[in-house]
PDB file of C-alpha atoms in Angstrom:
ATOM      1  CA  UNK K  28      -4.390  -0.451 -18.169  1.00 52.00           C
ATOM      2  CA  UNK K  29      -2.938  -1.889 -15.112  1.00 61.00           C
ATOM      3  CA  UNK K  30      -4.915  -4.418 -13.073  1.00 87.00           C
ATOM      4  CA  UNK K  31      -4.081  -6.194 -10.325  1.00 93.00           C
ATOM      5  CA  UNK K  32      -6.129  -9.461  -8.931  1.00 94.00           C
ATOM      6  CA  UNK K  33      -6.583 -11.512  -5.699  1.00 95.00           C
ATOM      7  CA  UNK K  34      -9.207 -14.037  -4.081  1.00 91.00           C
ATOM      8  CA  UNK K  35     -10.637 -12.343  -1.533  1.00 92.00           C
ATOM      9  CA  UNK K  36     -10.098 -15.282   1.121  1.00 96.00           C
ATOM     10  CA  UNK K  37      -8.124 -17.837   1.999  1.00 97.00           C
ATOM     11  CA  UNK K  38      -8.614 -20.630   5.053  1.00 97.00           C
ATOM     12  CA  UNK K  39      -5.837 -22.690   6.337  1.00 97.00           C
ATOM     13  CA  UNK K  40      -5.226 -24.283   9.280  1.00 97.00           C
ATOM     14  CA  UNK K  41      -1.788 -23.938  11.329  1.00 97.00           C
ATOM     15  CA  UNK K  42       1.387 -26.285  10.444  1.00 97.00           C
ATOM     16  CA  UNK K  43      -0.088 -25.955   6.690  1.00 97.00           C
ATOM     17  CA  UNK K  44       1.548 -24.108   3.844  1.00 97.00           C
ATOM     18  CA  UNK K  45      -0.667 -20.855   2.233  1.00 97.00           C
ATOM     19  CA  UNK K  46      -0.501 -19.776  -1.207  1.00 98.00           C
ATOM     20  CA  UNK K  47      -2.159 -16.845  -2.017  1.00 98.00           C
ATOM     21  CA  UNK K  48      -2.150 -15.544  -6.088  1.00 97.00           C
ATOM     22  CA  UNK K  49      -2.501 -12.734  -7.886  1.00 96.00           C
ATOM     23  CA  UNK K  50      -2.355 -12.214 -11.144  1.00 95.00           C
ATOM     24  CA  UNK K  51      -1.263  -8.856 -13.410  1.00 91.00           C
ATOM     25  CA  UNK K  52      -2.174  -7.141 -16.967  1.00 87.00           C
ATOM     26  CA  UNK K  53       1.100  -5.003 -17.908  1.00 81.00           C
ATOM     27  CA  UNK K  54       3.591  -6.946 -18.993  1.00 77.00           C
ATOM     28  CA  UNK K  55       5.628  -3.496 -18.439  1.00 79.00           C
ATOM     29  CA  UNK K  56       5.896  -4.426 -14.447  1.00 76.00           C
ATOM     30  CA  UNK K  57       9.979  -3.951 -12.805  1.00 81.00           C
ATOM     31  CA  UNK K  58       9.094  -5.156  -9.491  1.00 88.00           C
ATOM     32  CA  UNK K  59       6.360  -6.752  -7.946  1.00 91.00           C
ATOM     33  CA  UNK K  60       5.759  -7.086  -3.888  1.00 93.00           C
ATOM     34  CA  UNK K  61       3.412  -8.794  -1.183  1.00 96.00           C
ATOM     35  CA  UNK K  62       2.847  -7.180   1.834  1.00 96.00           C
ATOM     36  CA  UNK K  63       0.703  -8.070   5.099  1.00 97.00           C
ATOM     37  CA  UNK K  64      -1.649  -5.829   6.737  1.00 95.00           C
ATOM     38  CA  UNK K  65      -2.420  -6.240  10.383  1.00 93.00           C
ATOM     39  CA  UNK K  66      -5.829  -4.974  11.572  1.00 87.00           C
ATOM     40  CA  UNK K  67      -4.913  -1.315  12.946  1.00 81.00           C
ATOM     41  CA  UNK K  68      -1.824  -1.168  10.849  1.00 85.00           C
ATOM     42  CA  UNK K  69      -0.169  -0.141   8.063  1.00 87.00           C
ATOM     43  CA  UNK K  70       1.643  -2.265   5.765  1.00 92.00           C
ATOM     44  CA  UNK K  71       4.007  -3.923   5.817  1.00 93.00           C
ATOM     45  CA  UNK K  72       6.720  -4.935   2.794  1.00 92.00           C
ATOM     46  CA  UNK K  73       6.757  -8.934   3.890  1.00 94.00           C
ATOM     47  CA  UNK K  74       9.094  -9.253   0.214  1.00 93.00           C
ATOM     48  CA  UNK K  75       9.470  -8.607  -3.286  1.00 91.00           C
ATOM     49  CA  UNK K  76      10.189  -9.975  -6.857  1.00 92.00           C
ATOM     50  CA  UNK K  77      12.261  -8.441  -9.541  1.00 89.00           C
ATOM     51  CA  UNK K  78      10.559  -9.272 -13.213  1.00 86.00           C
ATOM     52  CA  UNK K  79      13.343 -11.130 -13.976  1.00 87.00           C
ATOM     53  CA  UNK K  80      13.710 -14.263 -11.441  1.00 89.00           C
ATOM     54  CA  UNK K  81      10.850 -16.494 -11.433  1.00 92.00           C
ATOM     55  CA  UNK K  82      11.790 -17.438  -7.815  1.00 95.00           C
ATOM     56  CA  UNK K  83      12.957 -15.794  -4.508  1.00 94.00           C
ATOM     57  CA  UNK K  84      12.864 -17.960  -1.304  1.00 95.00           C
ATOM     58  CA  UNK K  85      12.872 -15.931   1.850  1.00 92.00           C
ATOM     59  CA  UNK K  86      12.597 -17.833   5.443  1.00 95.00           C
ATOM     60  CA  UNK K  87       8.663 -19.171   5.462  1.00 96.00           C
ATOM     61  CA  UNK K  88       8.059 -17.336   1.880  1.00 97.00           C
ATOM     62  CA  UNK K  89       8.539 -18.095  -1.063  1.00 97.00           C
ATOM     63  CA  UNK K  90       7.393 -15.895  -4.151  1.00 97.00           C
ATOM     64  CA  UNK K  91       6.717 -17.612  -7.407  1.00 97.00           C
ATOM     65  CA  UNK K  92       6.424 -15.570 -10.890  1.00 95.00           C
ATOM     66  CA  UNK K  93       4.958 -16.821 -14.715  1.00 94.00           C
ATOM     67  CA  UNK K  94       5.877 -13.233 -16.181  1.00 91.00           C
ATOM     68  CA  UNK K  95       4.370 -15.780 -19.565  1.00 91.00           C
ATOM     69  CA  UNK K  96       0.513 -16.250 -17.553  1.00 93.00           C
ATOM     70  CA  UNK K  97       1.771 -13.076 -15.589  1.00 92.00           C
ATOM     71  CA  UNK K  98       1.124 -14.868 -11.979  1.00 95.00           C
ATOM     72  CA  UNK K  99       2.112 -14.013  -9.534  1.00 95.00           C
ATOM     73  CA  UNK K 100       2.104 -16.198  -6.155  1.00 97.00           C
ATOM     74  CA  UNK K 101       3.071 -16.208  -2.297  1.00 98.00           C
ATOM     75  CA  UNK K 102       3.854 -19.608  -0.165  1.00 98.00           C
ATOM     76  CA  UNK K 103       3.913 -19.277   3.690  1.00 98.00           C
ATOM     77  CA  UNK K 104       5.137 -22.484   4.849  1.00 98.00           C
ATOM     78  CA  UNK K 105       3.949 -24.110   8.638  1.00 97.00           C
ATOM     79  CA  UNK K 106       1.229 -21.251   8.897  1.00 98.00           C
ATOM     80  CA  UNK K 107       1.410 -19.634  12.188  1.00 97.00           C
ATOM     81  CA  UNK K 108      -1.583 -17.958  14.040  1.00 95.00           C
ATOM     82  CA  UNK K 109       0.320 -14.783  13.201  1.00 94.00           C
ATOM     83  CA  UNK K 110       0.495 -14.342   9.787  1.00 97.00           C
ATOM     84  CA  UNK K 111      -3.498 -14.153   9.628  1.00 97.00           C
ATOM     85  CA  UNK K 112      -3.578 -10.891   8.030  1.00 97.00           C
ATOM     86  CA  UNK K 113      -4.283  -9.835   4.865  1.00 97.00           C
ATOM     87  CA  UNK K 114      -2.304 -10.088   1.916  1.00 98.00           C
ATOM     88  CA  UNK K 115      -2.108  -7.399  -0.942  1.00 97.00           C
ATOM     89  CA  UNK K 116      -0.163  -8.127  -3.822  1.00 96.00           C
ATOM     90  CA  UNK K 117       1.681  -4.905  -5.884  1.00 93.00           C
ATOM     91  CA  UNK K 118       3.352  -4.317  -8.930  1.00 90.00           C
ATOM     92  CA  UNK K 119       5.430  -1.475 -10.293  1.00 86.00           C
ATOM     93  CA  UNK K 120       5.461  -1.009 -13.775  1.00 75.00           C
ATOM     94  CA  UNK K 121       7.617   1.567 -16.233  1.00 66.00           C
ATOM     95  CA  UNK K 122       4.367   3.664 -16.970  1.00 63.00           C
ATOM     96  CA  UNK K 123       3.234   3.967 -13.719  1.00 65.00           C
ATOM     97  CA  UNK K 124       6.470   5.455 -13.012  1.00 66.00           C
ATOM     98  CA  UNK K 125       6.860   3.051  -9.966  1.00 71.00           C
ATOM     99  CA  UNK K 126       4.470   4.145  -8.497  1.00 84.00           C
ATOM    100  CA  UNK K 127       2.814   1.239  -6.694  1.00 89.00           C
ATOM    101  CA  UNK K 128      -0.265  -0.460  -8.231  1.00 91.00           C
ATOM    102  CA  UNK K 129      -2.223  -2.150  -5.686  1.00 94.00           C
ATOM    103  CA  UNK K 130      -4.691  -5.252  -5.233  1.00 95.00           C
ATOM    104  CA  UNK K 131      -7.470  -5.702  -3.062  1.00 95.00           C
ATOM    105  CA  UNK K 132      -5.946  -7.382  -0.723  1.00 96.00           C
ATOM    106  CA  UNK K 133      -6.784 -11.698   0.355  1.00 97.00           C
ATOM    107  CA  UNK K 134      -7.378 -12.711   3.805  1.00 97.00           C
ATOM    108  CA  UNK K 135      -5.727 -15.005   5.752  1.00 97.00           C
ATOM    109  CA  UNK K 136      -7.355 -16.568   8.722  1.00 97.00           C
ATOM    110  CA  UNK K 137      -5.516 -19.521  10.025  1.00 97.00           C
ATOM    111  CA  UNK K 138      -7.418 -21.739  12.054  1.00 94.00           C
ATOM    112  CA  UNK K 139      -5.223 -23.455  15.277  1.00 90.00           C
TER     113      UNK K 139
ATOM    114  CA  UNK Y   4      14.725   4.203  14.116  1.00 63.00           C
ATOM    115  CA  UNK Y   5      11.609   5.749  14.026  1.00 80.00           C
ATOM    116  CA  UNK Y   6       8.859   4.994  11.239  1.00 93.00           C
ATOM    117  CA  UNK Y   7       6.737   6.236   9.555  1.00 96.00           C
ATOM    118  CA  UNK Y   8       4.231   8.668  12.539  1.00 96.00           C
ATOM    119  CA  UNK Y   9       0.842  10.108  11.116  1.00 97.00           C
ATOM    120  CA  UNK Y  10      -1.612  11.603  13.490  1.00 97.00           C
ATOM    121  CA  UNK Y  11      -4.718  11.588  14.210  1.00 97.00           C
ATOM    122  CA  UNK Y  12      -5.316   7.696  14.122  1.00 96.00           C
ATOM    123  CA  UNK Y  13      -8.506   8.481  14.349  1.00 97.00           C
ATOM    124  CA  UNK Y  14     -11.100  11.682  13.161  1.00 97.00           C
ATOM    125  CA  UNK Y  15     -14.268  11.793  13.431  1.00 98.00           C
ATOM    126  CA  UNK Y  16     -16.182  14.692  11.803  1.00 97.00           C
ATOM    127  CA  UNK Y  17     -19.688  16.119  10.420  1.00 97.00           C
ATOM    128  CA  UNK Y  18     -19.998  16.348   6.416  1.00 96.00           C
ATOM    129  CA  UNK Y  19     -18.946  19.497   4.803  1.00 97.00           C
ATOM    130  CA  UNK Y  20     -16.374  20.035   7.802  1.00 97.00           C
ATOM    131  CA  UNK Y  21     -12.693  20.465   6.953  1.00 98.00           C
ATOM    132  CA  UNK Y  22     -10.177  17.999   7.757  1.00 98.00           C
ATOM    133  CA  UNK Y  23      -6.294  17.603   7.899  1.00 98.00           C
ATOM    134  CA  UNK Y  24      -3.871  14.673   8.133  1.00 98.00           C
ATOM    135  CA  UNK Y  25      -0.393  15.300   8.939  1.00 98.00           C
ATOM    136  CA  UNK Y  26       3.028  12.989   8.030  1.00 98.00           C
ATOM    137  CA  UNK Y  27       6.168  12.314   9.680  1.00 97.00           C
ATOM    138  CA  UNK Y  28       8.358  10.832   7.284  1.00 96.00           C
ATOM    139  CA  UNK Y  29      11.164   8.906   8.023  1.00 95.00           C
ATOM    140  CA  UNK Y  30      14.628  10.819   8.126  1.00 93.00           C
ATOM    141  CA  UNK Y  31      17.016  10.867   5.084  1.00 91.00           C
ATOM    142  CA  UNK Y  32      13.505  10.052   3.215  1.00 93.00           C
ATOM    143  CA  UNK Y  33      13.526  12.016  -0.011  1.00 92.00           C
ATOM    144  CA  UNK Y  34       9.540  10.397  -1.284  1.00 93.00           C
ATOM    145  CA  UNK Y  35       6.417  10.668   0.051  1.00 95.00           C
ATOM    146  CA  UNK Y  36       3.002   9.353  -0.894  1.00 95.00           C
ATOM    147  CA  UNK Y  37      -0.388   9.361   0.408  1.00 97.00           C
ATOM    148  CA  UNK Y  38      -2.485   6.463  -0.392  1.00 96.00           C
ATOM    149  CA  UNK Y  39      -6.271   6.424  -0.066  1.00 97.00           C
ATOM    150  CA  UNK Y  40      -7.540   2.419   0.813  1.00 96.00           C
ATOM    151  CA  UNK Y  41     -11.429   2.284   1.405  1.00 95.00           C
ATOM    152  CA  UNK Y  42     -12.869  -0.774   3.029  1.00 92.00           C
ATOM    153  CA  UNK Y  43     -12.263  -3.829   1.072  1.00 90.00           C
ATOM    154  CA  UNK Y  44      -9.769  -2.576  -1.291  1.00 93.00           C
ATOM    155  CA  UNK Y  45      -6.264  -1.669  -1.623  1.00 94.00           C
ATOM    156  CA  UNK Y  46      -4.517   1.644  -0.968  1.00 95.00           C
ATOM    157  CA  UNK Y  47      -4.917   4.323  -3.853  1.00 95.00           C
ATOM    158  CA  UNK Y  48      -2.508   6.572  -4.733  1.00 94.00           C
ATOM    159  CA  UNK Y  49      -3.073   9.858  -4.159  1.00 96.00           C
ATOM    160  CA  UNK Y  50      -0.111  12.175  -4.610  1.00 95.00           C
ATOM    161  CA  UNK Y  51       4.049  12.088  -4.880  1.00 94.00           C
ATOM    162  CA  UNK Y  52       6.079  14.233  -3.930  1.00 94.00           C
ATOM    163  CA  UNK Y  53       9.806  13.905  -4.339  1.00 91.00           C
ATOM    164  CA  UNK Y  54      11.620  16.122  -1.533  1.00 92.00           C
ATOM    165  CA  UNK Y  55       8.760  19.587  -1.643  1.00 92.00           C
ATOM    166  CA  UNK Y  56       7.619  18.834  -5.057  1.00 92.00           C
ATOM    167  CA  UNK Y  57       4.661  17.156  -5.620  1.00 93.00           C
ATOM    168  CA  UNK Y  58       5.723  14.768  -8.974  1.00 89.00           C
ATOM    169  CA  UNK Y  59       2.727  12.925  -9.620  1.00 89.00           C
ATOM    170  CA  UNK Y  60      -0.771  14.305  -8.876  1.00 91.00           C
ATOM    171  CA  UNK Y  61      -3.130  13.405 -11.219  1.00 88.00           C
ATOM    172  CA  UNK Y  62      -5.119  11.010  -8.891  1.00 90.00           C
ATOM    173  CA  UNK Y  63      -5.868  13.690  -6.245  1.00 94.00           C
ATOM    174  CA  UNK Y  64      -9.384  15.435  -6.682  1.00 92.00           C
ATOM    175  CA  UNK Y  65      -8.454  18.847  -6.448  1.00 92.00           C
ATOM    176  CA  UNK Y  66     -11.646  20.847  -5.469  1.00 95.00           C
ATOM    177  CA  UNK Y  67     -11.743  19.268  -2.119  1.00 97.00           C
ATOM    178  CA  UNK Y  68      -8.242  18.205  -1.532  1.00 97.00           C
ATOM    179  CA  UNK Y  69      -5.048  19.778  -1.044  1.00 97.00           C
ATOM    180  CA  UNK Y  70      -1.226  18.618   0.069  1.00 97.00           C
ATOM    181  CA  UNK Y  71       1.709  20.281   0.973  1.00 96.00           C
ATOM    182  CA  UNK Y  72       5.105  19.785   1.803  1.00 95.00           C
ATOM    183  CA  UNK Y  73       6.681  22.959   2.553  1.00 85.00           C
ATOM    184  CA  UNK Y  74      10.028  22.003   3.308  1.00 88.00           C
ATOM    185  CA  UNK Y  75      10.725  18.274   2.308  1.00 86.00           C
ATOM    186  CA  UNK Y  76       9.905  16.553   5.373  1.00 93.00           C
ATOM    187  CA  UNK Y  77       6.656  17.010   6.834  1.00 96.00           C
ATOM    188  CA  UNK Y  78       3.770  16.695   4.852  1.00 98.00           C
ATOM    189  CA  UNK Y  79      -0.650  17.590   5.059  1.00 98.00           C
ATOM    190  CA  UNK Y  80      -3.393  16.112   3.107  1.00 98.00           C
ATOM    191  CA  UNK Y  81      -6.080  18.678   3.726  1.00 98.00           C
ATOM    192  CA  UNK Y  82     -10.224  17.873   3.084  1.00 97.00           C
ATOM    193  CA  UNK Y  83     -12.811  20.634   2.595  1.00 97.00           C
ATOM    194  CA  UNK Y  84     -15.348  20.243   2.811  1.00 97.00           C
ATOM    195  CA  UNK Y  85     -15.565  16.894   3.616  1.00 97.00           C
ATOM    196  CA  UNK Y  86     -18.892  14.226   1.985  1.00 97.00           C
ATOM    197  CA  UNK Y  87     -19.670  10.804   3.208  1.00 97.00           C
ATOM    198  CA  UNK Y  88     -17.670   8.973   0.609  1.00 96.00           C
ATOM    199  CA  UNK Y  89     -14.682  10.930   1.969  1.00 97.00           C
ATOM    200  CA  UNK Y  90     -14.763   7.760   4.840  1.00 98.00           C
ATOM    201  CA  UNK Y  91     -11.598   5.511   4.247  1.00 97.00           C
ATOM    202  CA  UNK Y  92      -8.284   5.167   6.111  1.00 96.00           C
ATOM    203  CA  UNK Y  93      -5.733   7.198   4.594  1.00 97.00           C
ATOM    204  CA  UNK Y  94      -2.287   6.246   4.224  1.00 96.00           C
ATOM    205  CA  UNK Y  95       1.072   8.047   4.287  1.00 96.00           C
ATOM    206  CA  UNK Y  96       4.420   5.897   3.172  1.00 95.00           C
ATOM    207  CA  UNK Y  97       8.095   7.113   2.716  1.00 94.00           C
ATOM    208  CA  UNK Y  98      10.750   6.242   0.635  1.00 91.00           C
ATOM    209  CA  UNK Y  99      14.352   6.728  -0.709  1.00 87.00           C
ATOM    210  CA  UNK Y 100      13.519   6.944  -3.655  1.00 74.00           C
ATOM    211  CA  UNK Y 101      13.611   5.137  -6.795  1.00 67.00           C
ATOM    212  CA  UNK Y 102      12.277   1.731  -8.854  1.00 61.00           C
ATOM    213  CA  UNK Y 103      12.492  -0.500  -6.184  1.00 63.00           C
ATOM    214  CA  UNK Y 104      12.824   1.217  -3.192  1.00 73.00           C
ATOM    215  CA  UNK Y 105      10.722  -0.059  -0.031  1.00 83.00           C
ATOM    216  CA  UNK Y 106       7.875   2.189   0.816  1.00 89.00           C
ATOM    217  CA  UNK Y 107       7.419   2.433   4.212  1.00 91.00           C
ATOM    218  CA  UNK Y 108       3.325   2.714   5.197  1.00 93.00           C
ATOM    219  CA  UNK Y 109       2.629   4.445   8.665  1.00 94.00           C
ATOM    220  CA  UNK Y 110      -0.169   3.206  10.487  1.00 93.00           C
ATOM    221  CA  UNK Y 111      -2.982   5.211   8.516  1.00 95.00           C
ATOM    222  CA  UNK Y 112      -5.840   7.952  10.218  1.00 97.00           C
ATOM    223  CA  UNK Y 113      -9.639   6.786   9.563  1.00 96.00           C
ATOM    224  CA  UNK Y 114     -11.424   9.086   8.519  1.00 98.00           C
ATOM    225  CA  UNK Y 115     -15.384   9.298   9.482  1.00 98.00           C
ATOM    226  CA  UNK Y 116     -17.365  11.896   7.764  1.00 98.00           C
ATOM    227  CA  UNK Y 117     -21.424  11.656   9.478  1.00 97.00           C
TER     228      UNK Y 117
END
């Protein structure tokens, strides 16, 4: 079956790097996504990576994919207080017909 | 460009009452999704539409939930009758369709059933 796991909480100091980790079980994943949810808001797509890639960088965001270990990470450089939010990992697989399977989310707290 | 619009933003009802949520997707987006998000959880798909056709409703509890997208644009999700366990956020999303296309989410409707 399809399952996406994330640690629930992460706390960092402003200016440090944050690394949010995610593991998934379905080896037929095609795309893997990182979404951000601020309080009372919907989900905002931050970045995504195709399963044949190892890394993707977009400004302060770096996504690393280890397909062998089914491990995905999101690194946020120079973390700011505005980055405080819940971050969801999600996968799209051939079996899910493009539907997204979400993890439970990691709550990132950034302390000044 | 306007994003995905949902209304109402908040709804409080007593159990056994009916409730309906409305979603207007981004113009030109053929694919529309309804998700359920329980507190402390990620969104879970309820139903996916391609234009006016419900192509995946396997997770929709059909005894009390129904949805429609009559003209392939706006959509309505209904619960009748509501139960205490239905308290959650109901999210609507839309996309151009196809694998890898970004899903754009609305702000959601927070339902509280008393």
